[in-house]
PDB file of C-alpha atoms in Angstrom:
ATOM      1  CA  MET A 101     -77.337  73.579  60.699  1.00  0.00           C
ATOM      2  CA  LYS A 102     -74.346  74.997  62.653  1.00  0.00           C
ATOM      3  CA  ARG A 103     -73.788  71.658  64.294  1.00  0.00           C
ATOM      4  CA  ALA A 104     -73.692  69.959  60.889  1.00  0.00           C
ATOM      5  CA  ILE A 105     -71.124  72.396  59.512  1.00  0.00           C
ATOM      6  CA  VAL A 106     -68.953  72.001  62.673  1.00  0.00           C
ATOM      7  CA  LEU A 107     -69.186  68.191  62.444  1.00  0.00           C
ATOM      8  CA  ALA A 108     -68.372  68.210  58.769  1.00  0.00           C
ATOM      9  CA  LEU A 109     -65.281  70.463  59.447  1.00  0.00           C
ATOM     10  CA  LEU A 110     -64.127  68.122  62.203  1.00  0.00           C
ATOM     11  CA  LEU A 111     -64.522  65.129  59.948  1.00  0.00           C
ATOM     12  CA  LEU A 112     -62.500  66.846  57.229  1.00  0.00           C
ATOM     13  CA  VAL A 113     -59.679  67.907  59.551  1.00  0.00           C
ATOM     14  CA  ALA A 114     -59.425  64.603  61.536  1.00  0.00           C
ATOM     15  CA  PRO A 115     -57.237  62.802  58.955  1.00  0.00           C
ATOM     16  CA  LEU A 116     -54.742  65.657  58.930  1.00  0.00           C
ATOM     17  CA  VAL A 117     -54.498  65.664  62.666  1.00  0.00           C
ATOM     18  CA  SER A 118     -53.969  61.856  62.900  1.00  0.00           C
ATOM     19  CA  ALA A 119     -50.693  62.433  60.956  1.00  0.00           C
ATOM     20  CA  CYS A 120     -49.282  64.168  64.006  1.00  0.00           C
ATOM     21  CA  TYR A 121     -49.576  60.982  66.100  1.00  0.00           C
ATOM     22  CA  ASN A 122     -46.361  59.244  67.006  1.00  0.00           C
ATOM     23  CA  PRO A 123     -46.683  55.597  68.095  1.00  0.00           C
ATOM     24  CA  MET A 124     -43.759  56.117  70.564  1.00  0.00           C
ATOM     25  CA  ASP A 125     -45.812  58.744  72.559  1.00  0.00           C
ATOM     26  CA  SER A 126     -47.757  55.900  74.355  1.00  0.00           C
ATOM     27  CA  LEU A 127     -44.473  54.633  75.587  1.00  0.00           C
ATOM     28  CA  ALA A 128     -43.086  57.962  76.878  1.00  0.00           C
ATOM     29  CA  VAL A 129     -43.639  60.850  79.269  1.00  0.00           C
ATOM     30  CA  GLU A 130     -42.190  64.255  78.592  1.00  0.00           C
ATOM     31  CA  VAL A 131     -41.978  67.267  81.034  1.00  0.00           C
ATOM     32  CA  TYR A 132     -40.604  70.785  80.466  1.00  0.00           C
ATOM     33  CA  LEU A 133     -39.084  72.378  83.478  1.00  0.00           C
ATOM     34  CA  ASN A 134     -39.468  76.053  82.573  1.00  0.00           C
ATOM     35  CA  LYS A 135     -40.798  77.612  85.835  1.00  0.00           C
ATOM     36  CA  PRO A 136     -38.821  80.714  86.741  1.00  0.00           C
ATOM     37  CA  GLY A 137     -36.257  80.152  89.487  1.00  0.00           C
ATOM     38  CA  ILE A 138     -35.544  76.480  88.666  1.00  0.00           C
ATOM     39  CA  SER A 139     -31.873  75.921  88.164  1.00  0.00           C
ATOM     40  CA  TYR A 140     -29.951  72.758  87.101  1.00  0.00           C
ATOM     41  CA  ASN A 141     -26.386  71.731  86.324  1.00  0.00           C
ATOM     42  CA  LEU A 142     -25.948  69.109  83.646  1.00  0.00           C
ATOM     43  CA  ALA A 143     -22.137  69.169  83.860  1.00  0.00           C
ATOM     44  CA  PRO A 144     -21.942  66.059  86.141  1.00  0.00           C
ATOM     45  CA  LEU A 145     -24.129  64.104  83.722  1.00  0.00           C
ATOM     46  CA  LYS A 146     -22.126  65.174  80.682  1.00  0.00           C
ATOM     47  CA  ASN A 147     -19.000  63.672  82.374  1.00  0.00           C
ATOM     48  CA  ALA A 148     -20.746  60.471  83.521  1.00  0.00           C
ATOM     49  CA  GLU A 149     -19.609  57.171  81.863  1.00  0.00           C
ATOM     50  CA  ASN A 150     -22.930  55.784  80.943  1.00  0.00           C
ATOM     51  CA  VAL A 151     -24.381  58.859  79.270  1.00  0.00           C
ATOM     52  CA  ILE A 152     -24.614  59.285  75.523  1.00  0.00           C
ATOM     53  CA  ILE A 153     -24.580  62.771  74.058  1.00  0.00           C
ATOM     54  CA  ASP A 154     -26.492  62.839  70.759  1.00  0.00           C
ATOM     55  CA  ASN A 155     -27.482  66.142  68.972  1.00  0.00           C
ATOM     56  CA  GLY A 156     -27.561  67.966  72.321  1.00  0.00           C
ATOM     57  CA  ASN A 157     -29.553  65.283  73.996  1.00  0.00           C
ATOM     58  CA  LEU A 158     -28.175  63.541  77.175  1.00  0.00           C
ATOM     59  CA  VAL A 159     -29.392  59.888  76.996  1.00  0.00           C
ATOM     60  CA  TYR A 160     -28.885  57.224  79.632  1.00  0.00           C
ATOM     61  CA  ARG A 161     -30.562  54.074  80.946  1.00  0.00           C
ATOM     62  CA  SER A 162     -32.521  54.306  84.189  1.00  0.00           C
ATOM     63  CA  HIS A 163     -30.779  52.916  87.240  1.00  0.00           C
ATOM     64  CA  TYR A 164     -34.030  51.339  88.476  1.00  0.00           C
ATOM     65  CA  ASP A 165     -35.236  49.611  85.234  1.00  0.00           C
ATOM     66  CA  GLU A 166     -32.823  48.894  82.287  1.00  0.00           C
ATOM     67  CA  ARG A 167     -35.753  48.963  79.817  1.00  0.00           C
ATOM     68  CA  VAL A 168     -36.365  52.645  80.560  1.00  0.00           C
ATOM     69  CA  GLY A 169     -34.312  55.407  78.869  1.00  0.00           C
ATOM     70  CA  VAL A 170     -34.017  58.992  80.044  1.00  0.00           C
ATOM     71  CA  VAL A 171     -33.460  61.856  77.614  1.00  0.00           C
ATOM     72  CA  LEU A 172     -32.533  65.348  78.870  1.00  0.00           C
ATOM     73  CA  LYS A 173     -32.272  68.375  76.577  1.00  0.00           C
ATOM     74  CA  GLU A 174     -31.912  72.161  77.140  1.00  0.00           C
ATOM     75  CA  VAL A 175     -34.469  74.094  75.224  1.00  0.00           C
ATOM     76  CA  ASN A 176     -34.648  77.875  75.513  1.00  0.00           C
ATOM     77  CA  SER A 177     -33.146  78.055  78.982  1.00  0.00           C
ATOM     78  CA  SER A 178     -35.482  75.312  80.247  1.00  0.00           C
ATOM     79  CA  LEU A 179     -34.941  71.604  80.670  1.00  0.00           C
ATOM     80  CA  ARG A 180     -36.844  68.928  78.820  1.00  0.00           C
ATOM     81  CA  VAL A 181     -36.961  65.533  80.581  1.00  0.00           C
ATOM     82  CA  ARG A 182     -38.284  62.556  78.512  1.00  0.00           C
ATOM     83  CA  ILE A 183     -38.667  59.048  80.115  1.00  0.00           C
ATOM     84  CA  GLN A 184     -39.215  56.470  77.469  1.00  0.00           C
ATOM     85  CA  ILE A 185     -39.330  52.772  76.896  1.00  0.00           C
ATOM     86  CA  PRO A 186     -37.549  52.281  73.517  1.00  0.00           C
ATOM     87  CA  ALA A 187     -39.404  50.238  70.927  1.00  0.00           C
ATOM     88  CA  LYS A 188     -37.714  47.084  69.664  1.00  0.00           C
ATOM     89  CA  SER A 189     -36.388  47.321  66.091  1.00  0.00           C
ATOM     90  CA  PHE A 190     -35.831  44.389  63.943  1.00  0.00           C
ATOM     91  CA  LYS A 191     -33.523  44.076  61.003  1.00  0.00           C
ATOM     92  CA  PHE A 192     -33.859  41.366  58.433  1.00  0.00           C
ATOM     93  CA  THR A 193     -31.432  40.572  55.601  1.00  0.00           C
ATOM     94  CA  TYR A 194     -32.103  38.193  52.796  1.00  0.00           C
ATOM     95  CA  ALA A 195     -30.481  37.322  49.580  1.00  0.00           C
ATOM     96  CA  HIS A 196     -32.328  37.265  46.232  1.00  0.00           C
ATOM     97  CA  ALA A 197     -31.035  35.959  42.975  1.00  0.00           C
ATOM     98  CA  SER A 198     -32.918  35.174  39.721  1.00  0.00           C
ATOM     99  CA  PHE A 199     -32.239  33.785  36.383  1.00  0.00           C
ATOM    100  CA  LYS A 200     -34.366  32.660  33.444  1.00  0.00           C
ATOM    101  CA  THR A 201     -33.831  29.441  31.509  1.00  0.00           C
ATOM    102  CA  PRO A 202     -35.988  26.975  29.608  1.00  0.00           C
ATOM    103  CA  LEU A 203     -36.811  24.126  31.937  1.00  0.00           C
ATOM    104  CA  LEU A 204     -37.706  20.672  30.609  1.00  0.00           C
ATOM    105  CA  ILE A 205     -38.548  18.321  33.360  1.00  0.00           C
ATOM    106  CA  SER A 206     -39.966  14.873  32.902  1.00  0.00           C
ATOM    107  CA  ASN A 207     -42.659  13.367  35.150  1.00  0.00           C
ATOM    108  CA  GLU A 208     -40.001  10.961  36.519  1.00  0.00           C
ATOM    109  CA  SER A 209     -37.850  13.930  37.528  1.00  0.00           C
ATOM    110  CA  LEU A 210     -40.812  15.714  39.190  1.00  0.00           C
ATOM    111  CA  GLU A 211     -41.437  12.580  41.290  1.00  0.00           C
ATOM    112  CA  ARG A 212     -37.782  12.539  42.433  1.00  0.00           C
ATOM    113  CA  ILE A 213     -37.942  16.199  43.235  1.00  0.00           C
ATOM    114  CA  MET A 214     -41.048  15.690  45.368  1.00  0.00           C
ATOM    115  CA  ALA A 215     -39.337  12.703  47.091  1.00  0.00           C
ATOM    116  CA  LEU A 216     -36.505  15.102  48.141  1.00  0.00           C
ATOM    117  CA  GLY A 217     -39.015  17.230  50.052  1.00  0.00           C
ATOM    118  CA  TRP A 218     -39.829  19.934  47.457  1.00  0.00           C
ATOM    119  CA  LYS A 219     -43.380  21.105  47.187  1.00  0.00           C
ATOM    120  CA  VAL A 220     -44.197  21.356  43.467  1.00  0.00           C
ATOM    121  CA  GLU A 221     -46.912  23.680  42.117  1.00  0.00           C
ATOM    122  CA  LYS A 222     -47.261  23.855  38.333  1.00  0.00           C
ATOM    123  CA  TYR A 223     -43.933  25.560  37.500  1.00  0.00           C
ATOM    124  CA  SER A 224     -42.657  26.515  40.920  1.00  0.00           C
ATOM    125  CA  PHE A 225     -40.873  24.627  43.594  1.00  0.00           C
ATOM    126  CA  ARG A 226     -40.695  25.425  47.361  1.00  0.00           C
ATOM    127  CA  LYS A 227     -38.584  23.925  50.148  1.00  0.00           C
ATOM    128  CA  GLY A 228     -38.302  25.860  53.431  1.00  0.00           C
ATOM    129  CA  SER A 229     -37.340  29.400  52.576  1.00  0.00           C
ATOM    130  CA  LEU A 230     -36.202  28.532  49.128  1.00  0.00           C
ATOM    131  CA  TYR A 231     -38.514  29.289  46.197  1.00  0.00           C
ATOM    132  CA  ILE A 232     -37.874  28.545  42.549  1.00  0.00           C
ATOM    133  CA  GLN A 233     -40.303  29.765  39.902  1.00  0.00           C
TER     134      GLN A 233
END
């Protein structure tokens, strides 16, 4: 009976825990250097030419592989080092316009439209990325 209750609780909590998953985690490794006695000096990195400072993070590309980014951040007198392959992002832009009008097209006009390369379906026309409905 106890096993059934524990299993039921795990199944109820599992969807909540999965919300903490970040898909970027599989592409990154993060280490906190917080052992007493470890010292570091980030001043040379802050003055380097290929380093970006963003919200307290020092970000730069790896010297060995351009696909790899290194993120350094000071957290509570310790150093956080994250090595990450950035995910690609895509940006799409498209234009959309619409208007309504009565459309009276004869069969002869439909044949001419199809001869021009338009695909005609009932009251909609498609050619490449253009769509008229």
